[in-house]
CSV table of C-alpha atoms in Angstrom, one decimal:
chain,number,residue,atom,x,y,z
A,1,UNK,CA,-78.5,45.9,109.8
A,2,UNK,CA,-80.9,48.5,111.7
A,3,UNK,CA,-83.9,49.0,109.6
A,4,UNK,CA,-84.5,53.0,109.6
A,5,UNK,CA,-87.3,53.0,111.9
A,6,UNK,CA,-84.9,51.5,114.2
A,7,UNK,CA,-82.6,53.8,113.1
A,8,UNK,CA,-84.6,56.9,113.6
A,9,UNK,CA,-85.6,55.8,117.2
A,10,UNK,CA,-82.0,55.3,118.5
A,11,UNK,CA,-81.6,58.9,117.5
A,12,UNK,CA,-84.4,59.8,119.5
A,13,UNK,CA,-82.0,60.3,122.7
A,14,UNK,CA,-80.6,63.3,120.5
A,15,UNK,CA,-82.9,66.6,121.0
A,16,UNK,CA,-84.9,68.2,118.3
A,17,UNK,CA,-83.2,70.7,118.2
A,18,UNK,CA,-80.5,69.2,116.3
A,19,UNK,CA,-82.2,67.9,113.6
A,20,UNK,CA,-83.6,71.4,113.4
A,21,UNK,CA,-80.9,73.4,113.6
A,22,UNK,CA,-79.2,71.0,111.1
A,23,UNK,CA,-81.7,71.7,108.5
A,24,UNK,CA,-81.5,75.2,109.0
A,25,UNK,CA,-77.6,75.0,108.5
A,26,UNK,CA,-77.4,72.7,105.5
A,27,UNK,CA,-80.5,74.7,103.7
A,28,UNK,CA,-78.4,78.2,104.6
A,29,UNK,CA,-75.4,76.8,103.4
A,30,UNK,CA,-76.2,75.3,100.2
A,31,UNK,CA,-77.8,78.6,98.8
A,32,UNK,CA,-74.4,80.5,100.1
A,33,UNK,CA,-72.5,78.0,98.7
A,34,UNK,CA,-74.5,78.1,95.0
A,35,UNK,CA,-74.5,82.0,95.3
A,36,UNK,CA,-70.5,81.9,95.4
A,37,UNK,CA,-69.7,79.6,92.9
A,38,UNK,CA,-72.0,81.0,90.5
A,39,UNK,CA,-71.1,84.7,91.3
A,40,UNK,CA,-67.8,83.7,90.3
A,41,UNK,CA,-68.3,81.4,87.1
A,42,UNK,CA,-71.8,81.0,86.4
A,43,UNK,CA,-72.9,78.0,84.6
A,44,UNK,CA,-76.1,77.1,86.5
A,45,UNK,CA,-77.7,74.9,84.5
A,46,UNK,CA,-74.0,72.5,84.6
A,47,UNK,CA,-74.2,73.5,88.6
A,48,UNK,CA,-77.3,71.7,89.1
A,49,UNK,CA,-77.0,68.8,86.7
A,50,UNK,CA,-73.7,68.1,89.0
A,51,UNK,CA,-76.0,68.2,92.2
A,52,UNK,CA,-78.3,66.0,90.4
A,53,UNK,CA,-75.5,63.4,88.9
A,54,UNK,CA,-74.0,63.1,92.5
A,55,UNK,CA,-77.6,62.8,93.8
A,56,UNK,CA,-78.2,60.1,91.9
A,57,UNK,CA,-74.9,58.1,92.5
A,58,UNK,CA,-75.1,58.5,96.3
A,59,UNK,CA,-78.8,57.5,96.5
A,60,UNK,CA,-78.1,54.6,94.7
A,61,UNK,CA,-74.9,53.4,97.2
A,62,UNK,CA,-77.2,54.8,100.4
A,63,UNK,CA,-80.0,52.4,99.1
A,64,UNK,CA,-77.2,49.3,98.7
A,65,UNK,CA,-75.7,49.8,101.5
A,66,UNK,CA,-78.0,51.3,104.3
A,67,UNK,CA,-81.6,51.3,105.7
A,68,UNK,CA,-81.9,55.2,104.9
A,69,UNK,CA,-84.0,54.1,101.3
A,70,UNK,CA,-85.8,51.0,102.4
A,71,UNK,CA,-88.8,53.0,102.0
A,72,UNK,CA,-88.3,52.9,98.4
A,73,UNK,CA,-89.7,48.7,98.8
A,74,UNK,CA,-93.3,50.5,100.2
A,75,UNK,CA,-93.6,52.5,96.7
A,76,UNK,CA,-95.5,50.8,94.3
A,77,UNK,CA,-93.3,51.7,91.4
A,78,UNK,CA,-94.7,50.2,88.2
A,79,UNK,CA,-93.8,51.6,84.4
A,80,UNK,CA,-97.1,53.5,84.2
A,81,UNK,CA,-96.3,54.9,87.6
A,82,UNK,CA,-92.9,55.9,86.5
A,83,UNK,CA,-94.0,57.2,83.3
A,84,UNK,CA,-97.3,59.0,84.1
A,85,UNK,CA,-96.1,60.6,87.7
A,86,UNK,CA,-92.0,60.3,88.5
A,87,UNK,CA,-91.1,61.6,84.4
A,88,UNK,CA,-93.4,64.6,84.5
A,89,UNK,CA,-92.5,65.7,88.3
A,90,UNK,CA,-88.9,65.2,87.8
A,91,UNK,CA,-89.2,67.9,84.4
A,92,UNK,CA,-90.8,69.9,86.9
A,93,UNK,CA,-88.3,69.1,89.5
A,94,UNK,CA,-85.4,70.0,87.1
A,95,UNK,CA,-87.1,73.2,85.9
A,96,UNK,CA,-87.7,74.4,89.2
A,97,UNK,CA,-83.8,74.0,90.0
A,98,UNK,CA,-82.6,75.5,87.0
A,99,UNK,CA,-84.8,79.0,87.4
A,100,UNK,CA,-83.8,78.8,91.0
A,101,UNK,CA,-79.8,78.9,90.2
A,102,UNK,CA,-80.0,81.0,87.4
A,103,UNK,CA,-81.8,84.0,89.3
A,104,UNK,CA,-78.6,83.8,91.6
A,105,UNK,CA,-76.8,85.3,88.0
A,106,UNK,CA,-79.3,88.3,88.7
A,107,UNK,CA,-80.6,89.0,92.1
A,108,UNK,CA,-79.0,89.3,96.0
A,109,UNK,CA,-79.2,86.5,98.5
A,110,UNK,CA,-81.6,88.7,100.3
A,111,UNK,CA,-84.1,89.5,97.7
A,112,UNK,CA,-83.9,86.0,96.8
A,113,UNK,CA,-85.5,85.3,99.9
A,114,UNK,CA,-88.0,87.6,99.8
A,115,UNK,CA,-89.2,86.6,96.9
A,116,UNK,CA,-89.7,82.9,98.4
A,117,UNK,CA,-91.7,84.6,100.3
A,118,UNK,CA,-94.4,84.5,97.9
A,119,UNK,CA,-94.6,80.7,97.6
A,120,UNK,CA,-98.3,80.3,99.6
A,121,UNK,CA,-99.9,82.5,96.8
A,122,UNK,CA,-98.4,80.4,94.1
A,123,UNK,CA,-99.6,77.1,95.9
A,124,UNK,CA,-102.8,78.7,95.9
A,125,UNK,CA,-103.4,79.7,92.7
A,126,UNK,CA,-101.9,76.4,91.3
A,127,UNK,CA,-104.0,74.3,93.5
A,128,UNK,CA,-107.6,76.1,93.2
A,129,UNK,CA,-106.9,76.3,89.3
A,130,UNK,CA,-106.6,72.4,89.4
A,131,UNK,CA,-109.2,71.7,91.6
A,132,UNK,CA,-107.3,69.9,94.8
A,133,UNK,CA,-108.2,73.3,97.2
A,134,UNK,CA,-111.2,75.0,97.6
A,135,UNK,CA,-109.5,78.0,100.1
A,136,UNK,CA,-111.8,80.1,102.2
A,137,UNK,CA,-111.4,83.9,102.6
A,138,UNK,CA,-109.3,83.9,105.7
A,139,UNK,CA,-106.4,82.1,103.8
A,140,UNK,CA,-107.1,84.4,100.6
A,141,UNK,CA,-106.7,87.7,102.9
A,142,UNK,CA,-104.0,86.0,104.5
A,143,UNK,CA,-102.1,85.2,101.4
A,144,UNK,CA,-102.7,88.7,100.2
A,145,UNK,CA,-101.0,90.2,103.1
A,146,UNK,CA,-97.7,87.8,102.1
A,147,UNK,CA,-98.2,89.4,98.6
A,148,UNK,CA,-98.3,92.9,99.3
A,149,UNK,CA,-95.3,92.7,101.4
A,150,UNK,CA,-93.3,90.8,98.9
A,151,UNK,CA,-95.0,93.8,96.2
A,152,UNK,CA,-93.2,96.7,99.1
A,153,UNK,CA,-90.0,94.5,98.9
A,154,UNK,CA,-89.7,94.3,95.8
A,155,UNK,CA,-90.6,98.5,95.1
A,156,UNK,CA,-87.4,98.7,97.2
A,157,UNK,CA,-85.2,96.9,95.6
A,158,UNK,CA,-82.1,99.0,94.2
A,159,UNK,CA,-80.1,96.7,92.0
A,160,UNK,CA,-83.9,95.0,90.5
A,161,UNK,CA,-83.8,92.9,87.8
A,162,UNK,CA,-86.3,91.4,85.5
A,163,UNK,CA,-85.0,88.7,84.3
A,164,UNK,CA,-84.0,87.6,87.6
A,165,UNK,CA,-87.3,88.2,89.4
A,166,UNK,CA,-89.0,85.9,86.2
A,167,UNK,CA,-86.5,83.4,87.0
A,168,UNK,CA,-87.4,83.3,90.3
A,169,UNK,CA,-90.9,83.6,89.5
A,170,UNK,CA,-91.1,80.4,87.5
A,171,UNK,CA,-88.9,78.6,90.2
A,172,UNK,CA,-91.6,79.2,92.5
A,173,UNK,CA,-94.5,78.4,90.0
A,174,UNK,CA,-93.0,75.2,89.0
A,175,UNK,CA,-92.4,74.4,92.4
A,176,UNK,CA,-95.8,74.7,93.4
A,177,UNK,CA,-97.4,72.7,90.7
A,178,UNK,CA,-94.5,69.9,91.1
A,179,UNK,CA,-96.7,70.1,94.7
A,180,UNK,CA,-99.7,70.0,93.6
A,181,UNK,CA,-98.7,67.1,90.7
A,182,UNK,CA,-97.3,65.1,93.4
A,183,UNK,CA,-100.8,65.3,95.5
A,184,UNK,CA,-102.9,64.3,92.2
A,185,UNK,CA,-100.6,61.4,91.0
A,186,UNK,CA,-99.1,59.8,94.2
A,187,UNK,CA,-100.7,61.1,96.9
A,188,UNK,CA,-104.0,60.3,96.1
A,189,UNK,CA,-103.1,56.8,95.4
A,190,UNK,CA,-100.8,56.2,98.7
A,191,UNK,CA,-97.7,56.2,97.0
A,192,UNK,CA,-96.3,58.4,99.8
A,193,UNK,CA,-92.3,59.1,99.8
A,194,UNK,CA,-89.6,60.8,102.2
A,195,UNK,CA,-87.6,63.2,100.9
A,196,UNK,CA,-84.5,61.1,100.0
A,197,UNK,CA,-86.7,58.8,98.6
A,198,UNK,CA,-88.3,60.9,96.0
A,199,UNK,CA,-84.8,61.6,95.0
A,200,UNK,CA,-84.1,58.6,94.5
A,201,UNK,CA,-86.7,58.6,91.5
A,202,UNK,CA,-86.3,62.0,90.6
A,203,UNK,CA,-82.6,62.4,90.3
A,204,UNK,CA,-82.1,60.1,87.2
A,205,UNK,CA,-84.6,61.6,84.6
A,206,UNK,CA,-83.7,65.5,86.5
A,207,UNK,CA,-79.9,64.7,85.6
A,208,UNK,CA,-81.0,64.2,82.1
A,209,UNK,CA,-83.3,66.7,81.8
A,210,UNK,CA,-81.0,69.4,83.4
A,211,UNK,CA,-77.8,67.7,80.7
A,212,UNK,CA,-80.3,68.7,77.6
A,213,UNK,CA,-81.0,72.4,79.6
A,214,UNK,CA,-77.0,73.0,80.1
A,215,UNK,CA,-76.3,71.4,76.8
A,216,UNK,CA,-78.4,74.4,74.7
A,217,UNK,CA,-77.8,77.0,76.9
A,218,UNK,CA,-73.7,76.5,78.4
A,219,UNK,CA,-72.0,74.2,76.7
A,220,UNK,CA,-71.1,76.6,73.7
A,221,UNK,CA,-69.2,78.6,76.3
A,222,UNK,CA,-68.2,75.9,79.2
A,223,UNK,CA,-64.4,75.4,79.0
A,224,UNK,CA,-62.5,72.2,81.2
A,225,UNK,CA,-61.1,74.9,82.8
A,226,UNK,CA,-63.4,76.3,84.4
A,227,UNK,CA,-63.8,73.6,86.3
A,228,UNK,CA,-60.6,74.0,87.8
A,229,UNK,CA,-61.1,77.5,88.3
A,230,UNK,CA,-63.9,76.8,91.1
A,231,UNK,CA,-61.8,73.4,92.1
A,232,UNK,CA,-62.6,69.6,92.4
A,233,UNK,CA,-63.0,69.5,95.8
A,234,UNK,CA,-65.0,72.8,96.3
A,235,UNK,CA,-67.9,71.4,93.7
A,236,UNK,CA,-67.7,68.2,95.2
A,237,UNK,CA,-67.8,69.8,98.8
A,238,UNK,CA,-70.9,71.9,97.3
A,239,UNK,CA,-72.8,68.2,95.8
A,240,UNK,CA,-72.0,66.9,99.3
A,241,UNK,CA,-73.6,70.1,101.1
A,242,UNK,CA,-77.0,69.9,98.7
A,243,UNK,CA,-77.3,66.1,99.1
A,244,UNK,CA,-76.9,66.6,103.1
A,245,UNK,CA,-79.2,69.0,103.0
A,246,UNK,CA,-81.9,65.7,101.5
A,247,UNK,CA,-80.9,63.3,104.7
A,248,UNK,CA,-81.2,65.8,107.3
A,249,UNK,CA,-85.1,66.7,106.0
A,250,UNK,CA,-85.2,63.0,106.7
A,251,UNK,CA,-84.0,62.7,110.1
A,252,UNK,CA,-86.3,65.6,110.6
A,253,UNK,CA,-89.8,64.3,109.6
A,254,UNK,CA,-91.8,63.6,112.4
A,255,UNK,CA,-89.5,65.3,115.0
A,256,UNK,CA,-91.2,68.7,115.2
A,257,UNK,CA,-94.4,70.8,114.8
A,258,UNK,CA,-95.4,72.6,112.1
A,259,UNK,CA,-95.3,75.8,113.5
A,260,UNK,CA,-92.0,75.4,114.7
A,261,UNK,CA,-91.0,74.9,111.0
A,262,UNK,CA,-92.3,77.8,109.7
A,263,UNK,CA,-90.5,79.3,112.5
A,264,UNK,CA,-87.1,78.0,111.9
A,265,UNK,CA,-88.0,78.9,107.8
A,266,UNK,CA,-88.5,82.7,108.4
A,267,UNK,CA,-85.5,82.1,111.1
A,268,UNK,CA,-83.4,80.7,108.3
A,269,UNK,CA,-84.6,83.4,105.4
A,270,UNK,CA,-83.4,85.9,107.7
A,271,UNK,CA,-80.2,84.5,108.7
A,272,UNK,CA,-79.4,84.5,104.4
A,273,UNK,CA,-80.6,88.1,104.6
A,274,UNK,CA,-78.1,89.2,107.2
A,275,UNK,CA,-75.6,86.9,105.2
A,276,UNK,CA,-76.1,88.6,102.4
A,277,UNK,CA,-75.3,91.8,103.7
A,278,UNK,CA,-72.7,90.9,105.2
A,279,UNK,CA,-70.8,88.5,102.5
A,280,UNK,CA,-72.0,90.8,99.3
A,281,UNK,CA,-72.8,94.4,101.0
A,282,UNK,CA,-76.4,94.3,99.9
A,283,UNK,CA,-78.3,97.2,100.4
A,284,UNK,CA,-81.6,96.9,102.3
A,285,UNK,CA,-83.9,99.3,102.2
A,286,UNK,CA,-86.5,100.9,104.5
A,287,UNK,CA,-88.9,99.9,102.9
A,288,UNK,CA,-87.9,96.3,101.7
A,289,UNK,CA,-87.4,95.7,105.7
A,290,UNK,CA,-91.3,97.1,105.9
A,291,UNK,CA,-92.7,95.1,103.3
A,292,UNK,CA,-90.0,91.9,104.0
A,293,UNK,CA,-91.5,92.0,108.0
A,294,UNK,CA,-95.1,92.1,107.2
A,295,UNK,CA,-94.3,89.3,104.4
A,296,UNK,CA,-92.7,86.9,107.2
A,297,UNK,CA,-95.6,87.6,110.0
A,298,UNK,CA,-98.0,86.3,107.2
A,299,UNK,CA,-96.1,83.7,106.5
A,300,UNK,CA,-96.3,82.6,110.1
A,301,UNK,CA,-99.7,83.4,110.7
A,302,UNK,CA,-100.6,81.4,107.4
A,303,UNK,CA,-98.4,78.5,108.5
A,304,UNK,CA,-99.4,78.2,112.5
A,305,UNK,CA,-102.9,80.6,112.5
A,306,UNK,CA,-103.5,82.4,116.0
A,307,UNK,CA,-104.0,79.3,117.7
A,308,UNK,CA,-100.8,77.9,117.2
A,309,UNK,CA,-99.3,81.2,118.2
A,310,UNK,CA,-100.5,81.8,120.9
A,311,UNK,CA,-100.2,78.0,122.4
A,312,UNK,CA,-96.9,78.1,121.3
A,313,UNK,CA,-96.1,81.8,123.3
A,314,UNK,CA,-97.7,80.2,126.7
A,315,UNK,CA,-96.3,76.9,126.6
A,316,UNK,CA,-92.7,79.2,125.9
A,317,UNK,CA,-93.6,81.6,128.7
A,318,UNK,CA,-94.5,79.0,130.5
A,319,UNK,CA,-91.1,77.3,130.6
A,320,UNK,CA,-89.4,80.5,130.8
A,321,UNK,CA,-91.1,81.3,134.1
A,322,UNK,CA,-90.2,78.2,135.6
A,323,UNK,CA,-86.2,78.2,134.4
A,324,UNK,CA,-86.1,82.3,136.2
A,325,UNK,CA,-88.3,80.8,139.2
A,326,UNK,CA,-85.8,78.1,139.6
A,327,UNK,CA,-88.2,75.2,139.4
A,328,UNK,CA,-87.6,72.2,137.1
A,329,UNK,CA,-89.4,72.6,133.8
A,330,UNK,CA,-92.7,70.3,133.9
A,331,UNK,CA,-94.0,68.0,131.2
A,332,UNK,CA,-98.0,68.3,131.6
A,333,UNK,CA,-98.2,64.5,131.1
A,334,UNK,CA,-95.0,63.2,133.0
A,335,UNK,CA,-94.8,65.3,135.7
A,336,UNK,CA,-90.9,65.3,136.3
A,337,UNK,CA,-88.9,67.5,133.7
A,338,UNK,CA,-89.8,68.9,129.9
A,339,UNK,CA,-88.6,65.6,128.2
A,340,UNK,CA,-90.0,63.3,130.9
A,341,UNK,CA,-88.8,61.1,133.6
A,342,UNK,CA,-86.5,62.4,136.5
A,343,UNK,CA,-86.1,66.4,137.4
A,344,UNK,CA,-83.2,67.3,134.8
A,345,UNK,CA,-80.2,69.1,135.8
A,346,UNK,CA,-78.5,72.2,134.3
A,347,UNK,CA,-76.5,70.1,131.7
A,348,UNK,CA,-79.0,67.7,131.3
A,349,UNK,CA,-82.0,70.7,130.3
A,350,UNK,CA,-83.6,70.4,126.5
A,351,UNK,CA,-82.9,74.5,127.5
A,352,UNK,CA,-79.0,74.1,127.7
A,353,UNK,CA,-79.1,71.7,124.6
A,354,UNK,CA,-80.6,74.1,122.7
A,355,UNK,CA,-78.4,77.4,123.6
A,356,UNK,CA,-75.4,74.5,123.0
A,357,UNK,CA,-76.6,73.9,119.6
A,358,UNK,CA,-77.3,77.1,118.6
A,359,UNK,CA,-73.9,78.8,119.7
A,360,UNK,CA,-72.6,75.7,117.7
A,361,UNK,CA,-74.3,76.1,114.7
A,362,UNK,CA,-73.8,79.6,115.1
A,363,UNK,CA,-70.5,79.5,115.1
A,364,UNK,CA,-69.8,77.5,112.6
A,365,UNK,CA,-71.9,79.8,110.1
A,366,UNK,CA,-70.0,82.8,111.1
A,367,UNK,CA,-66.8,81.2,110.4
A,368,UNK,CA,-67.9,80.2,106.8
A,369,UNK,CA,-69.2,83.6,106.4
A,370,UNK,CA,-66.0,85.0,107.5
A,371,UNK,CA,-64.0,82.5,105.2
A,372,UNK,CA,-66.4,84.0,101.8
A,373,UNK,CA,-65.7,87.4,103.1
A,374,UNK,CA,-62.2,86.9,103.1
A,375,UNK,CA,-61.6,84.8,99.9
A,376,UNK,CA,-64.0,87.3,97.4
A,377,UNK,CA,-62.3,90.1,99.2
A,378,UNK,CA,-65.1,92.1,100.9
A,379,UNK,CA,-64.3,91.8,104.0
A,380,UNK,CA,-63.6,94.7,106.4
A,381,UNK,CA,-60.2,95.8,106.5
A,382,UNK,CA,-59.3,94.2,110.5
A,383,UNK,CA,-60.3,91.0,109.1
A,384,UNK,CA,-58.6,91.1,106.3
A,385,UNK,CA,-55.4,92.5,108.5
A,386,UNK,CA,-56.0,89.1,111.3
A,387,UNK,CA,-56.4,86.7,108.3
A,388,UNK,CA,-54.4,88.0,105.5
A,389,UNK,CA,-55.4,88.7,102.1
A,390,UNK,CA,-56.6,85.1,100.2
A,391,UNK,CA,-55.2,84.6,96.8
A,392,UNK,CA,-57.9,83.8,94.0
């Protein structure tokens, strides 16, 4: 059996851009997903003690039965680890979940997003008030800039809500010190993990803390039925989704830049945004556009600085002037095409992989857009007259 380094370099012959672009349509559809199935039933808490359950099951057949976990046998898991560092992240794990779905009871898709925004300044002031980050000014003025035009944002909002913005307030501070906790208690003693790894270890104690949050909060008013009024196959569809969303992040380590994942992340926030608009008939503002735009260029400044930006805007313009000029694009250390080795062809171009990909991906999310449209009923009256009115 392939071990998952030798896994992960067989798929090297695949381009980034489809670990990236897979990413980017897991993450989208997972929140679209948990937006519609809440919209229509609620019960968050039950929601994401399912995720977690199925979590938990899968990892454990993935890590019987694959190479995908074998980086579980480099963790030095000992009682005192598990006690002192996987039990306290997991509670904050499982509270950061919870606040994230239940703000989805309260606030748009969009605003959602913007909101997120706001995560740097909550990493900051978590990680200077424990002592891991020391920040200079440059990253404080920075930060600021993210914060003023999450504060515009948020002024604009029409349908604002309190209790959802606290919601999503304390999904983002428990986030951000499950960050920080995870530096201080197995980071700084090498007890580094991939993504499907630390669920591994997380899922268990987050499915029992998250059973305990659902028991005091839903289960006075959960029926059996209401299962069966979202469907079997449409919640297990949705664990599928959010677990998928774990194994791509994994496939994806390592493949990419930094910068270019900040870009795909304000890429991805705004593809929800125009989602949201579209699937719900959110309202955006002037002014939340305004405040939302200056939000995302500091979050792209904050996650590339000018450096990055600019190498990355000359290495693209670059390129582009070679595909117009009609040359073959040039790897500065090969010499003979963009991925190395022999002049590539039309077909053969990371270029044309990409636009594949995207129209792809693209297409895909239009259709499932289209499908939520159709089946909650807000879709425009042509649509409705091609596809025919869905039955609840």
């Amino acid at each position: 059996m392939l071990s998952l380094a030798e896994l992960r370099a067989r798929c090297t012959s695949l381009p980034a851009a489809v670990y990236v672009l897979a990413w980017i349509f897991f993450s989208s559809v997972t929140i679209l997903f948990n937006k519609y199935i809440l919209s229509n039933r609620g019960f968050p808490a039950i929601l994401t003690c399912w995720h977690l359950f199925f979590a938990t099951i899968a990892t454990q057949i993935l890590a019987r039965t694959t190479t995908l976990l074998d980086g579980r046998r480099e963790v030095k898991m000992t009682g005192r680890v598990y006690f002192r560092a996987i039990v306290p992240i997991g509670v904050l794990y499982s509270a950061s979940l919870v606040c994230s779905n239940q703000v989805y009871l309260y606030l748009s898709v969009a605003f959602i997003q913007m909101l997120k925004a706001s995560s740097p300044f909550a990493v900051l002031i978590v990680s200077y008030s424990f002592g891991v980050s020391n920040p200079k000014l440059k990253v404080v003025l920075n930060i600021l800039v993210i914060v003023f035009g999450v504060a515009l944002a948020s002024f604009g909002e029409i349908k604002f809500s309190w209790i959802g913005f606290f919601y999503q307030g304390g999904g983002i501070f428990f986030e951000a010190i499950r960050l920080v906790m995870i530096q201080i208690l197995l980071s700084g003693e090498g007890q580094n993990m991939d993504p499907l790894v630390s669920l591994y270890y997380y899922a268990p104690i987050c499915t029992a803390m998250n059973l305990l949050v659902a028991m005091v909060m839903e289960f006075g008013t959960f029926q059996i039925s209401d299962i069966y009024e979202v469907g079997l196959w449409t919640l297990l569809l949705n664990a599928a989704v959010a677990f998928l969303l774990n194994v791509s992040s994994v496939f994806l380590i390592g493949k990419t830049s930094g910068l270019v994942m900040t870009l795909c992340g304000v890429l991805k926030n705004i593809l929800l945004v125009v989602a949201s608009i579209l699937i719900w008939a959110t309202v955006i503002t002037p002014i939340q556009f305004f405040g939302y735009s200056i939000a995302l260029c500091g979050l792209v400044y904050y996650g590339a600085g000018y450096d990055g930006i600019m190498t990355y805007y000359n290495t693209t313009k670059e390129f582009a002037q070679k595909i117009l000029s009609g040359s073959s694009a040039q790897d500065p250390e090969e010499g003979e095409g963009l991925t190395g080795g022999r002049p590539k062809g039309f077909l053969e171009s990371p270029t044309t992989h990409l636009v594949v990909m995207i129209a792809m991906y693209a297409t895909i999310f239009l259709l499932l857009i289209t499908g939520i449209m159709i089946k909650t009923g807000t879709a425009p009256e042509y649509l409705q007259q091609v596809f025919g009115t869905v039955d609840d």
